[in-house]
Coordinates of C-alpha atoms in Angstrom, one line a residue:
M1 CA 0.1 0.1 0.0
S2 CA 1.3 3.3 -0.9
E3 CA 1.9 6.4 1.3
H4 CA -1.1 8.3 -0.5
E5 CA -3.4 5.4 -0.2
H6 CA -2.6 4.8 3.6
E7 CA -3.3 8.5 4.0
T8 CA -6.5 8.6 2.1
Q9 CA -7.8 5.6 4.1
H10 CA -7.3 7.0 7.3
S11 CA -8.6 10.4 6.4
T12 CA -11.8 9.1 4.9
G13 CA -12.2 6.4 7.7
G14 CA -12.8 3.5 5.1
E15 CA -11.5 1.3 2.7
P16 CA -9.1 2.4 -0.2
G17 CA -11.3 3.7 -3.1
A18 CA -14.1 5.0 -0.5
E19 CA -13.1 8.7 -1.5
M20 CA -14.5 7.9 -5.1
H21 CA -18.0 7.6 -3.4
A22 CA -17.9 10.7 -1.6
E23 CA -16.3 12.6 -4.6
N24 CA -19.0 11.5 -7.2
G25 CA -21.8 12.5 -4.8
S26 CA -23.8 9.3 -4.8
L27 CA -25.7 8.0 -1.8
H28 CA -26.2 4.7 -1.3
V29 CA -30.0 3.7 -0.6
E30 CA -31.2 0.3 0.1
K31 CA -33.3 -1.4 -2.5
W32 CA -36.7 -1.5 -0.5
E33 CA -35.8 2.1 1.1
G34 CA -35.8 3.2 -2.4
I35 CA -38.9 1.6 -3.4
W36 CA -40.8 3.1 -0.3
I37 CA -39.3 6.6 -0.7
R38 CA -40.6 6.8 -4.4
V39 CA -44.0 5.3 -3.5
A40 CA -44.4 8.0 -0.8
V41 CA -43.4 10.9 -3.1
A42 CA -45.9 9.5 -5.7
M43 CA -48.5 9.4 -3.1
T44 CA -47.9 12.9 -2.1
V45 CA -48.0 14.1 -5.9
V46 CA -51.2 12.2 -6.4
F47 CA -52.8 13.7 -3.2
I48 CA -51.8 17.3 -4.0
A49 CA -53.2 17.0 -7.7
A50 CA -56.4 15.4 -6.5
I51 CA -56.7 18.2 -4.0
T52 CA -56.0 20.9 -6.6
V53 CA -58.2 19.2 -9.5
A54 CA -61.3 19.2 -6.9
A55 CA -60.7 22.6 -6.0
L56 CA -60.6 24.0 -9.2
S57 CA -63.3 21.8 -10.9
F58 CA -65.8 22.3 -8.2
G59 CA -65.2 25.9 -7.4
I60 CA -64.3 25.5 -3.9
T61 CA -62.7 28.7 -2.5
V62 CA -61.4 29.7 0.8
P63 CA -64.1 31.9 2.7
G64 CA -63.1 35.4 3.1
A65 CA -64.4 38.7 4.6
T66 CA -66.7 40.4 2.2
A67 CA -67.9 43.3 4.3
R68 CA -67.6 44.8 7.8
I69 CA -70.6 45.4 10.0
N70 CA -71.0 48.1 12.6
P71 CA -71.5 46.1 15.9
A72 CA -73.7 48.9 17.1
T73 CA -76.3 48.1 14.4
L74 CA -76.5 44.4 14.8
N75 CA -79.7 44.6 16.7
D76 CA -81.3 46.9 14.3
P77 CA -84.7 45.6 13.1
N78 CA -83.5 46.2 9.4
S79 CA -80.4 44.2 10.0
P80 CA -80.3 40.4 9.0
F81 CA -78.2 39.9 12.2
A82 CA -81.0 40.9 14.2
N83 CA -82.7 37.4 13.7
P84 CA -79.7 35.2 13.3
G85 CA -80.3 31.6 11.3
L86 CA -80.3 29.7 8.1
R87 CA -82.1 31.0 5.3
E88 CA -83.0 29.0 2.1
L89 CA -82.4 31.4 -1.0
A90 CA -82.8 28.7 -3.8
P91 CA -83.0 24.8 -3.9
G92 CA -79.4 24.0 -2.5
K93 CA -78.4 27.3 -2.0
Y94 CA -78.5 28.8 1.8
E95 CA -77.3 32.0 3.5
V96 CA -76.2 32.0 7.2
Y97 CA -76.6 34.9 9.6
M98 CA -74.5 34.4 13.0
V99 CA -73.1 36.4 15.6
A100 CA -70.2 35.4 17.5
Q101 CA -70.5 36.5 21.1
T102 CA -67.6 36.3 23.8

């Protein structure tokens, strides 16, 4: 064993030639571990795609604030919040008025 191979073996802590694996950037992954990693990544991609397709095709949106209401006028008789509840606007379409209290 030459002096260079001896130094390399001690510096990498492995067999002669182990420095080649470190230099080319490859990482050893067991066969079944690699299969499960691929399965997990594929499932994640499928789930994200399914959620995206469902949200876009069915028009699902995140609820947001449409307007602000003056809290002092909540009990006005003209305010829909004076009588909170569920109202049917059309078949299958509903409107809810609710008041949060602390």
